[in-house]
């Protein structure tokens, strides 16, 4: 990819204050959407704070695009209200909502030069020529595309086209930026760079609220302040990104945000003052970060593969034993798959003992209570 990067300079910075002043929080108040009699978004209540990046993540068909399009004004809610700042926008047309939007397939106008694409929204608003010139320049500089103004979309790479699409969305100085899978059409390497650049862009426009729809957990974990996980038209969990990753409230969340080993346990002792409970897995007593479990509850102990170690010591006071089944070397990481009393357990290690055990061998695994989380066993949701 070229050396250009989002620089986030000049007038855009000054405007961040203005955007904040206008109030850029997004509030879904029991918003539901139906196509005919088919409800695809069940009453959704959700707040996105001013300047926050909320990643809405979930499998295909879970209602992410529908929720975003309801904010944009392209889908009419069957019930509920949507507010942006202090304004109830539910009945406003899209162009009066103060939004910028970027979708997966760039959607640039092929017959227009980059600068005309970026100017499009401003022209539609009837802005004067001098202002348009200045805004277009700024927006293109912000995404590192200043020298591409005279090109046509077909003369740009996918990544460059998507930068122009972002510049076009920013040129109207939106309060809220809606991004719907903006990187899914790009290949892996460019996608990683773009994620970092969107993070940089947001640092230069701290007042800009971003609703970022994706099915990619890495994008969500890298970018978002908060994550909302969608499943079957409902939010099944919502919270600060690290919190949701470290302490997923249910199985779906645990597994959607990354690989999770889920060991069936029975709670032995409810959570104490330090936030830990003890639980039995067969004869083994383990300590895990708990919530409101009670002694006797069936539960799952969630441990991420990178938190399991083949060596004892330090905080790693929990010990389980598994039978080694598979070893997959992947360069930076080696993945081991073990069987712990019928539960497949995956270990991702950067460092391994020199003598790796053979498949079939009994291998002890160690982990820290602080790296675990107890989940309700019946968490179908
Ligand atoms: N215009 C439409 N008419 C009928 N059904 C639709 C329409 N748009 C989306 N849907 C349905 O709504 C559900 C949610 O879709 P969508 O919001 O696009 O999901 P996601 O973005 O999470 O993949 C899906 O079952 C989809 O088939
Ligand atoms: Mg979608």
XYZ file of N, CA and C in Angstrom, residues 78-335:
774
model
N -40.604 0.551 12.518
C -42.013 0.220 12.745
C -42.473 0.843 14.053
N -41.520 0.975 14.988
C -41.833 1.649 16.246
C -40.544 2.217 16.809
N -40.680 3.116 17.776
C -39.515 3.684 18.448
C -39.040 4.979 17.809
N -38.091 5.612 18.485
C -37.567 6.905 18.027
C -36.040 6.851 17.965
N -35.476 7.656 17.088
C -34.019 7.789 17.000
C -33.663 9.257 17.206
N -32.757 9.507 18.142
C -32.301 10.881 18.374
C -30.813 10.983 18.069
N -30.435 12.115 17.482
C -29.018 12.445 17.318
C -28.824 13.774 18.032
N -27.968 13.791 19.036
C -27.898 14.954 19.904
C -29.267 15.162 20.517
N -29.731 16.404 20.501
C -31.029 16.676 21.102
C -32.162 16.538 20.085
N -31.799 16.211 18.845
C -32.800 16.217 17.775
C -33.417 14.841 17.566
N -34.720 14.774 17.558
C -35.412 13.545 17.169
C -35.427 13.519 15.641
N -34.665 12.582 15.069
C -34.507 12.566 13.607
C -35.428 11.538 12.931
N -36.244 10.868 13.728
C -37.036 9.751 13.189
C -37.814 10.141 11.923
N -38.326 11.363 11.901
C -39.135 11.771 10.753
C -38.367 12.640 9.751
N -37.066 12.809 9.970
C -36.288 13.650 9.049
C -35.758 12.829 7.875
N -35.670 13.447 6.696
C -35.043 12.737 5.567
C -33.536 12.582 5.818
N -32.900 11.613 5.147
C -31.479 11.330 5.399
C -30.584 12.572 5.353
N -30.781 13.427 4.350
C -29.838 14.544 4.166
C -29.969 15.622 5.237
N -30.999 15.546 6.060
C -31.117 16.546 7.139
C -30.637 16.008 8.476
N -30.020 14.826 8.475
C -29.657 14.208 9.747
C -28.224 14.496 10.202
N -27.433 15.155 9.345
C -26.060 15.491 9.736
C -25.145 14.288 9.817
N -25.312 13.380 8.851
C -24.558 12.129 8.879
C -23.651 11.988 7.679
N -22.604 11.195 7.837
C -21.819 10.726 6.706
C -21.919 9.214 6.703
N -21.894 8.633 5.500
C -22.064 7.177 5.447
C -21.111 6.578 4.419
N -20.519 5.455 4.793
C -19.631 4.736 3.874
C -20.054 3.268 3.887
N -20.229 2.704 2.699
C -20.633 1.302 2.617
C -19.517 0.465 2.005
N -19.754 -0.826 1.957
C -18.726 -1.781 1.585
C -18.132 -1.562 0.188
N -19.024 -1.334 -0.781
C -18.541 -1.355 -2.174
C -18.229 0.034 -2.718
N -17.704 0.905 -1.855
C -17.229 2.251 -2.211
C -18.346 3.177 -2.693
N -19.126 2.698 -3.693
C -20.220 3.484 -4.233
C -19.810 4.881 -4.674
N -18.621 5.003 -5.258
C -18.243 6.286 -5.856
C -18.918 6.404 -7.217
N -19.140 7.645 -7.653
C -19.714 7.841 -8.981
C -18.592 7.667 -10.000
N -18.702 6.665 -10.884
C -17.560 6.317 -11.749
C -17.218 7.401 -12.772
N -18.212 8.196 -13.159
C -17.970 9.192 -14.206
C -17.479 10.516 -13.625
N -17.329 10.592 -12.303
C -16.888 11.849 -11.674
C -15.472 11.706 -11.153
N -14.707 12.761 -11.274
C -13.374 12.785 -10.683
C -13.501 12.713 -9.164
N -12.382 12.347 -8.524
C -12.343 12.257 -7.061
C -12.894 13.531 -6.416
N -12.433 14.696 -6.884
C -12.842 15.959 -6.235
C -14.354 16.189 -6.372
N -14.921 15.747 -7.494
C -16.369 15.935 -7.669
C -17.163 14.942 -6.825
N -16.607 13.759 -6.686
C -17.227 12.797 -5.774
C -17.288 13.368 -4.360
N -16.160 13.923 -3.920
C -16.089 14.443 -2.549
C -16.987 15.676 -2.396
N -17.126 16.447 -3.474
C -17.940 17.666 -3.417
C -19.433 17.378 -3.475
N -19.781 16.153 -3.799
C -21.179 15.845 -4.143
C -22.193 16.287 -3.077
N -21.943 15.901 -1.849
C -22.898 16.212 -0.780
C -23.020 17.706 -0.538
N -21.889 18.400 -0.649
C -21.892 19.849 -0.422
C -22.662 20.557 -1.531
N -22.475 20.100 -2.767
C -23.221 20.690 -3.896
C -24.713 20.461 -3.690
N -25.054 19.244 -3.249
C -26.473 18.945 -3.021
C -27.052 19.866 -1.958
N -26.205 20.281 -1.012
C -26.676 21.205 0.037
C -26.679 22.650 -0.443
N -26.149 22.902 -1.654
C -26.110 24.255 -2.200
C -25.016 25.124 -1.594
N -23.953 24.498 -1.127
C -22.840 25.272 -0.539
C -22.163 26.098 -1.627
N -21.536 27.239 -1.228
C -20.913 28.043 -2.284
C -19.558 27.481 -2.688
N -19.132 27.941 -3.868
C -18.001 27.317 -4.543
C -16.705 27.358 -3.725
N -16.455 28.507 -3.113
C -15.211 28.663 -2.348
C -15.189 27.677 -1.181
N -16.321 27.581 -0.500
C -16.421 26.670 0.647
C -16.219 25.222 0.195
N -16.852 24.882 -0.925
C -16.711 23.512 -1.446
C -15.254 23.213 -1.727
N -14.563 24.154 -2.388
C -13.147 23.959 -2.720
C -12.325 23.689 -1.474
N -12.572 24.478 -0.445
C -11.813 24.360 0.795
C -12.096 23.032 1.503
N -13.370 22.682 1.579
C -13.767 21.438 2.270
C -13.243 20.205 1.548
N -13.305 20.236 0.211
C -12.844 19.080 -0.558
C -11.352 18.879 -0.321
N -10.622 19.985 -0.330
C -9.177 19.918 -0.102
C -8.873 19.327 1.282
N -9.576 19.845 2.261
C -9.387 19.369 3.636
C -9.692 17.891 3.790
N -10.847 17.501 3.230
C -11.289 16.119 3.406
C -10.308 15.171 2.735
N -9.836 15.538 1.544
C -8.870 14.670 0.848
C -7.543 14.630 1.591
N -7.127 15.777 2.162
C -5.882 15.794 2.944
C -6.028 14.888 4.167
N -7.191 14.918 4.776
C -7.419 14.119 5.980
C -7.239 12.625 5.721
N -7.613 12.171 4.535
C -7.462 10.742 4.230
C -6.216 10.454 3.385
N -5.329 11.462 3.278
C -4.063 11.244 2.570
C -4.220 11.099 1.068
N -5.264 11.737 0.493
C -5.519 11.566 -0.941
C -5.473 12.899 -1.692
N -4.782 13.897 -1.115
C -4.780 15.242 -1.697
C -4.298 15.254 -3.148
N -3.345 14.401 -3.465
C -2.778 14.465 -4.814
C -3.590 13.655 -5.842
N -4.701 13.090 -5.408
C -5.497 12.255 -6.322
C -6.781 12.927 -6.788
N -6.902 14.230 -6.515
C -8.172 14.933 -6.736
C -8.692 14.823 -8.171
N -7.772 14.796 -9.137
C -8.204 14.843 -10.540
C -8.406 13.451 -11.141
N -8.166 12.429 -10.365
C -8.322 11.074 -10.911
C -9.790 10.637 -10.958
N -10.027 9.610 -11.751
C -11.329 8.950 -11.748
C -11.247 7.712 -10.857
N -12.373 7.281 -10.291
C -12.342 6.104 -9.403
C -11.652 4.895 -10.032
N -11.835 4.682 -11.330
C -11.238 3.488 -11.960
C -9.711 3.557 -11.955
N -9.158 4.750 -11.723
C -7.694 4.894 -11.686
C -7.131 4.724 -10.269
N -7.981 4.254 -9.353
C -7.561 4.086 -7.952
C -7.671 2.626 -7.527
N -6.847 2.231 -6.549
C -6.971 0.894 -5.955
C -8.194 0.867 -5.043
N -8.567 -0.326 -4.613
C -9.719 -0.457 -3.717
C -9.551 0.359 -2.439
N -8.363 0.282 -1.858
C -8.094 1.024 -0.625
C -8.200 2.524 -0.836
N -7.681 2.985 -1.978
C -7.745 4.418 -2.275
C -9.191 4.858 -2.513
N -9.950 4.009 -3.194
C -11.361 4.351 -3.417
C -12.097 4.483 -2.095
N -11.749 3.586 -1.160
C -12.450 3.638 0.112
C -12.042 4.881 0.913
N -10.787 5.341 0.755
C -10.399 6.596 1.394
C -11.207 7.762 0.834
N -11.413 7.718 -0.503
C -12.189 8.796 -1.128
C -13.636 8.742 -0.611
N -14.166 7.540 -0.476
C -15.537 7.412 0.048
C -15.615 8.007 1.457
N -14.561 7.784 2.255
C -14.548 8.353 3.611
C -14.433 9.880 3.527
N -13.580 10.371 2.620
C -13.453 11.837 2.439
C -14.792 12.435 2.040
N -15.504 11.742 1.151
C -16.811 12.246 0.715
C -17.778 12.320 1.901
N -17.715 11.322 2.755
C -18.601 11.329 3.927
C -18.223 12.444 4.895
N -16.907 12.739 4.999
C -16.451 13.747 5.971
C -16.640 15.178 5.473
N -16.722 15.350 4.144
C -16.738 16.698 3.572
C -17.936 17.515 4.041
N -19.028 16.848 4.341
C -20.220 17.586 4.792
C -20.155 17.874 6.304
N -19.010 17.555 6.920
C -18.830 17.759 8.365
C -19.946 17.101 9.172
N -20.037 15.792 9.087
C -21.133 15.110 9.785
C -20.902 15.089 11.291
N -21.988 14.957 12.030
C -21.876 14.752 13.477
C -21.599 13.293 13.773
N -22.128 12.454 12.874
C -22.035 11.011 13.070
C -21.592 10.372 11.761
N -20.638 9.467 11.850
C -20.187 8.744 10.673
C -20.675 7.300 10.771
N -21.376 6.862 9.738
C -21.900 5.493 9.697
C -21.042 4.692 8.723
N -20.450 3.626 9.204
C -19.596 2.798 8.349
C -20.172 1.393 8.333
N -20.553 0.920 7.143
C -21.148 -0.417 7.043
C -20.182 -1.345 6.326
N -19.468 -2.167 7.077
C -18.473 -3.100 6.542
C -17.552 -2.387 5.552
N -16.964 -1.263 5.950
C -16.243 -0.441 4.962
C -15.002 -1.114 4.402
N -14.504 -2.144 5.079
C -13.243 -2.734 4.634
C -13.406 -4.136 4.070
N -14.630 -4.655 4.033
C -14.757 -6.082 3.673
C -14.417 -6.377 2.233
N -14.401 -5.361 1.362
C -14.043 -5.654 -0.024
C -12.533 -5.587 -0.260
N -11.780 -5.228 0.787
C -10.326 -5.066 0.616
C -9.586 -6.323 1.060
N -8.373 -6.516 0.539
C -7.672 -7.723 0.990
C -6.990 -7.496 2.338
N -6.568 -8.612 2.944
C -6.222 -8.619 4.376
C -5.192 -7.566 4.772
N -4.122 -7.441 3.998
C -3.042 -6.522 4.341
C -3.539 -5.075 4.355
N -4.267 -4.698 3.295
C -4.779 -3.335 3.193
C -5.802 -3.078 4.285
N -6.572 -4.111 4.603
C -7.587 -3.975 5.642
C -6.937 -3.619 6.981
N -5.836 -4.295 7.284
C -5.144 -4.004 8.554
C -4.661 -2.560 8.594
N -4.078 -2.090 7.487
C -3.608 -0.708 7.457
C -4.758 0.265 7.612
N -5.868 -0.034 6.930
C -7.011 0.885 6.961
C -7.610 0.965 8.362
N -7.613 -0.163 9.078
C -8.126 -0.150 10.449
C -7.306 0.828 11.293
N -5.983 0.749 11.150
C -5.120 1.664 11.904
C -5.370 3.108 11.485
N -5.608 3.310 10.195
C -5.817 4.679 9.726
C -7.159 5.247 10.169
N -8.161 4.394 10.243
C -9.455 4.880 10.751
C -9.299 5.257 12.224
N -8.503 4.480 12.966
C -8.240 4.816 14.371
C -7.549 6.176 14.462
N -6.585 6.403 13.585
C -5.859 7.683 13.564
C -6.804 8.822 13.188
N -7.625 8.554 12.186
C -8.604 9.559 11.747
C -9.489 9.975 12.913
N -9.918 9.002 13.679
C -10.808 9.317 14.796
C -10.085 10.106 15.876
N -8.788 9.838 16.062
C -8.036 10.639 17.042
C -7.951 12.088 16.607
N -7.943 12.322 15.284
C -7.868 13.703 14.810
C -9.248 14.362 14.772
N -10.296 13.584 14.878
C -11.667 14.119 14.913
C -12.374 13.545 16.137
N -11.915 13.910 17.328
C -12.389 13.198 18.525
C -13.878 13.385 18.812
N -14.480 14.425 18.242
C -15.899 14.641 18.527
C -16.815 13.829 17.639
N -16.238 13.213 16.617
C -17.048 12.489 15.642
C -17.488 11.143 16.224
N -18.780 10.935 16.266
C -19.331 9.662 16.744
C -19.356 8.689 15.568
N -18.910 7.465 15.805
C -18.856 6.497 14.701
C -19.645 5.238 15.052
N -20.564 4.889 14.164
C -21.220 3.584 14.258
C -20.581 2.705 13.188
N -19.860 1.696 13.637
C -19.050 0.874 12.749
C -19.624 -0.539 12.710
N -20.245 -0.869 11.584
C -20.851 -2.195 11.446
C -19.854 -3.140 10.788
N -19.678 -4.295 11.377
C -18.721 -5.255 10.817
C -19.082 -6.676 11.271
N -18.587 -7.673 10.555
C -18.709 -9.027 11.086
C -17.337 -9.511 11.538
N -16.350 -8.587 11.483
C -14.962 -8.960 11.746
C -14.572 -8.559 13.166
N -14.305 -9.580 14.007
C -14.019 -9.277 15.416
C -12.726 -8.497 15.601
N -11.747 -8.710 14.719
C -10.482 -7.978 14.874
C -10.694 -6.485 14.655
N -11.466 -6.135 13.623
C -11.765 -4.719 13.382
C -12.474 -4.119 14.587
N -13.437 -4.854 15.105
C -14.209 -4.344 16.243
C -13.315 -4.172 17.469
N -12.496 -5.184 17.758
C -11.648 -5.113 18.952
C -10.608 -4.008 18.825
N -10.095 -3.790 17.609
C -9.055 -2.782 17.410
C -9.608 -1.369 17.519
N -10.792 -1.156 16.958
C -11.275 0.216 16.800
C -12.219 0.701 17.882
N -13.024 -0.196 18.411
C -14.210 0.278 19.128
C -13.942 0.620 20.591
N -14.600 1.660 21.071
C -14.664 1.927 22.511
C -15.640 0.952 23.144
N -16.757 0.758 22.429
C -17.756 -0.192 22.909
C -18.183 -1.086 21.766
N -18.687 -2.259 22.133
C -19.164 -3.206 21.130
C -20.594 -3.604 21.481
N -21.428 -3.687 20.452
C -22.759 -4.285 20.614
C -22.784 -5.524 19.734
N -23.097 -6.668 20.330
C -23.153 -7.906 19.552
C -24.588 -8.215 19.192
N -24.825 -8.372 17.891
C -26.178 -8.621 17.395
C -26.358 -10.107 17.122
N -27.550 -10.574 17.443
C -27.908 -11.941 17.098
C -29.402 -11.978 16.853
N -29.799 -12.455 15.674
C -31.217 -12.593 15.325
C -32.021 -11.325 15.622
N -31.489 -10.175 15.231
C -32.251 -8.929 15.363
C -32.296 -8.352 16.759
N -31.461 -8.878 17.652
C -31.399 -8.329 19.020
C -29.947 -8.111 19.409
N -29.740 -7.164 20.343
C -28.411 -6.984 20.914
C -28.269 -8.015 22.023
N -27.299 -8.936 21.899
C -27.179 -9.954 22.940
C -26.129 -9.587 23.979
N -25.313 -8.584 23.685
C -24.466 -7.997 24.722
C -23.958 -6.648 24.237
N -23.634 -5.778 25.192
C -23.189 -4.423 24.873
C -22.322 -3.945 26.024
N -21.140 -3.452 25.691
C -20.296 -2.954 26.761
C -18.946 -2.496 26.240
N -18.103 -1.975 27.145
C -16.755 -1.563 26.747
C -16.000 -2.745 26.145
N -15.227 -2.465 25.104
C -14.596 -3.519 24.308
C -13.787 -4.511 25.136
N -12.877 -4.016 25.976
C -12.014 -4.945 26.717
C -12.821 -5.745 27.727
N -13.794 -5.085 28.317
C -14.666 -5.739 29.302
C -15.419 -6.916 28.654
N -15.974 -6.646 27.474
C -16.752 -7.677 26.777
C -15.863 -8.850 26.353
N -14.634 -8.540 25.983
C -13.706 -9.590 25.584
C -13.247 -10.399 26.797
N -12.919 -9.683 27.868
C -12.378 -10.363 29.052
C -13.440 -11.050 29.887
N -14.630 -10.414 29.971
C -15.694 -10.943 30.818
C -16.989 -11.076 30.026
N -17.001 -11.893 28.985
C -18.210 -12.020 28.163
C -19.391 -12.499 29.006
N -20.558 -11.888 28.854
C -21.684 -12.274 29.693
C -22.367 -13.557 29.245
N -22.095 -13.998 28.035
C -22.723 -15.231 27.556
C -21.832 -15.908 26.521
N -22.202 -17.142 26.223
C -21.403 -17.986 25.345
C -21.256 -17.401 23.935
N -22.347 -16.864 23.403
C -22.323 -16.319 22.048
C -21.287 -15.194 21.956
N -21.283 -14.324 22.961
C -20.326 -13.211 22.997
C -18.900 -13.740 23.119
N -18.721 -14.700 24.025
C -17.374 -15.263 24.234
C -16.827 -15.817 22.924
N -17.665 -16.534 22.188
C -17.189 -17.207 20.988
C -17.130 -16.278 19.788
N -17.948 -15.236 19.794
C -17.932 -14.334 18.644
C -16.723 -13.408 18.664
N -16.240 -13.064 19.860
C -15.130 -12.110 19.953
C -13.761 -12.773 19.892
N -13.704 -14.064 19.665
C -12.417 -14.737 19.582
C -12.585 -16.177 20.004
N -11.500 -16.916 19.975
C -11.593 -18.307 20.399
C -11.752 -18.376 21.898
N -12.613 -19.279 22.353
C -12.855 -19.402 23.786
C -12.926 -20.870 24.149
N -12.166 -21.269 25.157
C -12.325 -22.604 25.729
C -13.379 -22.502 26.812
N -14.369 -23.388 26.755
C -15.472 -23.318 27.719
C -15.560 -24.645 28.454
N -15.074 -24.610 29.667
C -14.976 -25.824 30.475
C -16.197 -25.942 31.375
N -16.958 -27.047 31.260
C -18.132 -27.164 32.145
C -17.693 -27.356 33.600
N -18.281 -26.564 34.482
C -17.920 -26.641 35.908
C -19.187 -26.521 36.757
N -19.060 -26.886 38.014
C -20.131 -26.655 38.988
C -19.582 -25.716 40.053
N -20.304 -24.642 40.301
C -19.814 -23.648 41.264
C -19.767 -24.292 42.648
N -18.609 -24.137 43.326
C -18.446 -24.717 44.658
C -18.647 -23.645 45.729
N -18.117 -22.479 45.450
C -18.185 -21.394 46.420
C -18.480 -20.104 45.668
N -19.522 -19.386 46.084
C -19.919 -18.163 45.390
C -18.806 -17.125 45.460
N -18.961 -16.108 44.645
C -17.910 -15.106 44.504
C -17.636 -14.395 45.829
N -16.356 -14.210 46.131
C -15.979 -13.536 47.369
C -15.652 -12.081 47.109
N -15.049 -11.456 48.119
C -14.831 -10.009 48.038
C -13.870 -9.631 46.913
N -13.022 -10.559 46.495
C -12.056 -10.210 45.437
C -12.590 -10.502 44.038
N -13.831 -10.957 43.942
C -14.428 -11.179 42.627
C -14.221 -12.583 42.081
N -13.671 -13.488 42.919
C -13.437 -14.847 42.434
C -14.348 -15.863 43.115
N -14.738 -16.850 42.317
C -15.516 -17.977 42.830
C -14.666 -19.231 42.640
N -15.013 -20.304 43.362
C -14.351 -21.563 43.047
C -15.370 -22.490 42.404
N -14.865 -23.360 41.540
C -15.754 -24.249 40.797
C -15.050 -25.571 40.571
N -15.850 -26.642 40.501
C -15.298 -27.968 40.286
C -15.454 -28.397 38.843
N -14.349 -28.904 38.295
C -14.418 -29.587 37.007
C -13.981 -31.013 37.307
N -14.951 -31.924 37.414
C -14.614 -33.271 37.902
C -14.061 -33.161 39.318
N -12.862 -33.701 39.512
C -12.246 -33.646 40.845
C -11.412 -32.397 41.049
N -11.244 -31.641 39.982
C -10.324 -30.502 40.051
C -11.069 -29.261 40.516
N -10.477 -28.551 41.477
C -11.078 -27.293 41.918
C -10.341 -26.142 41.253
N -11.108 -25.263 40.615
C -10.525 -24.143 39.873
C -11.064 -22.831 40.433
N -10.292 -21.773 40.294
C -10.738 -20.451 40.725
C -10.966 -19.594 39.488
N -12.116 -18.921 39.433
C -12.422 -18.115 38.257
C -13.120 -16.826 38.633
N -13.011 -15.822 37.750
C -13.694 -14.547 37.977
C -15.197 -14.774 37.804
N -15.950 -14.457 38.834
C -17.384 -14.749 38.800
C -18.237 -13.505 38.886
N -19.546 -13.728 38.857
C -20.505 -12.633 39.013
C -21.412 -12.970 40.182
N -22.614 -13.472 39.836
C -23.589 -13.729 40.890
C -23.958 -15.212 40.971
N -23.009 -16.069 40.563
C -23.280 -17.508 40.620
C -23.450 -17.937 42.077
N -24.216 -18.996 42.250
C -24.356 -19.541 43.600
C -23.812 -20.964 43.624
N -23.422 -21.398 44.815
C -22.894 -22.757 44.959
C -23.892 -23.744 44.366
N -23.413 -24.684 43.584
C -24.277 -25.687 42.965
C -24.668 -25.342 41.530
N -24.518 -24.063 41.116
C -24.872 -23.678 39.743
C -23.970 -24.370 38.727
N -24.597 -24.811 37.628
C -23.804 -25.293 36.495
C -23.311 -24.057 35.752
N -22.046 -24.091 35.347
C -21.462 -22.900 34.744
C -20.413 -23.304 33.724
N -19.938 -22.341 32.965
C -18.834 -22.593 32.035
C -17.685 -21.690 32.430
N -16.493 -22.255 32.492
C -15.321 -21.437 32.778
C -14.654 -21.112 31.444
N -14.645 -19.815 31.113
C -14.122 -19.367 29.818
C -12.644 -18.976 29.966
N -11.807 -19.579 29.128
C -10.369 -19.265 29.131
C -9.940 -19.107 27.669
N -9.333 -17.987 27.340
C -8.847 -17.780 25.966
C -7.583 -18.620 25.731
N -7.400 -19.104 24.496
C -6.260 -19.999 24.206
C -4.898 -19.415 24.577
N -4.754 -18.085 24.446
C -3.427 -17.502 24.733
C -3.159 -17.397 26.223
N -4.181 -17.669 27.050
C -3.991 -17.580 28.496
C -3.665 -18.928 29.151
N -3.606 -19.974 28.335
C -3.222 -21.289 28.865
C -1.731 -21.492 28.647
N -1.063 -21.937 29.697
C 0.385 -22.096 29.621
C 0.762 -23.549 29.909
N 1.840 -24.006 29.283
C 2.317 -25.367 29.549
C 3.244 -25.394 30.761
N 3.559 -24.202 31.275
C 4.458 -24.161 32.430
C 3.757 -23.517 33.626
N 4.083 -24.029 34.818
C 3.471 -23.512 36.050
C 4.207 -22.252 36.485
N 3.646 -21.616 37.507
C 4.379 -20.500 38.108
C 3.593 -19.215 38.096
N 4.007 -18.291 38.966
C 3.402 -16.958 39.031
C 1.935 -17.021 39.372
N 1.149 -16.332 38.567
C -0.286 -16.237 38.808
C -1.043 -17.486 38.367
N -0.343 -18.378 37.685
C -1.014 -19.530 37.064
C -1.350 -20.615 38.088
N -2.287 -20.305 38.977
C -2.570 -21.217 40.086
C -3.588 -22.308 39.738
N -4.263 -22.167 38.600
C -5.192 -23.218 38.169
C -4.454 -24.250 37.318
N -4.836 -25.523 37.495
C -4.173 -26.583 36.727
C -5.220 -27.572 36.241
N -5.197 -27.857 34.948
C -6.022 -28.932 34.403
C -5.098 -29.836 33.582
N -5.560 -31.025 33.302
C -4.731 -31.942 32.513
C -5.525 -32.380 31.290
N -4.874 -32.334 30.134
C -5.539 -32.756 28.904
C -4.689 -33.758 28.146
N -5.317 -34.418 27.187
C -4.585 -35.331 26.301
C -4.320 -34.590 24.999
N -3.056 -34.526 24.624
C -2.692 -33.783 23.420
C -3.220 -34.507 22.178
N -3.949 -33.795 21.341
C -4.490 -34.388 20.112
C -3.773 -33.880 18.865
N -3.625 -32.556 18.762
C -3.062 -31.988 17.527
C -2.118 -30.846 17.847
N -1.156 -30.665 16.967
C -0.241 -29.522 17.066
C -0.213 -28.849 15.697
N -0.497 -27.555 15.666
C -0.443 -26.797 14.404
C 0.533 -25.645 14.564
N 1.610 -25.692 13.826
C 2.590 -24.611 13.875
C 2.179 -23.545 12.873
N 2.198 -22.282 13.304
C 1.725 -21.225 12.409
C 2.675 -20.051 12.393
N 3.954 -20.303 12.499
C 4.903 -19.189 12.501
C 4.958 -18.543 13.871
N 4.263 -17.402 13.987
C 4.324 -16.667 15.261
C 3.725 -17.468 16.414
N 2.720 -18.267 16.109
C 2.017 -19.001 17.158
C 2.012 -20.492 16.852
N 1.979 -21.282 17.918
C 1.709 -22.709 17.751
C 0.387 -23.001 18.454
N -0.511 -23.677 17.746
C -1.797 -24.029 18.337
C -1.784 -25.498 18.726
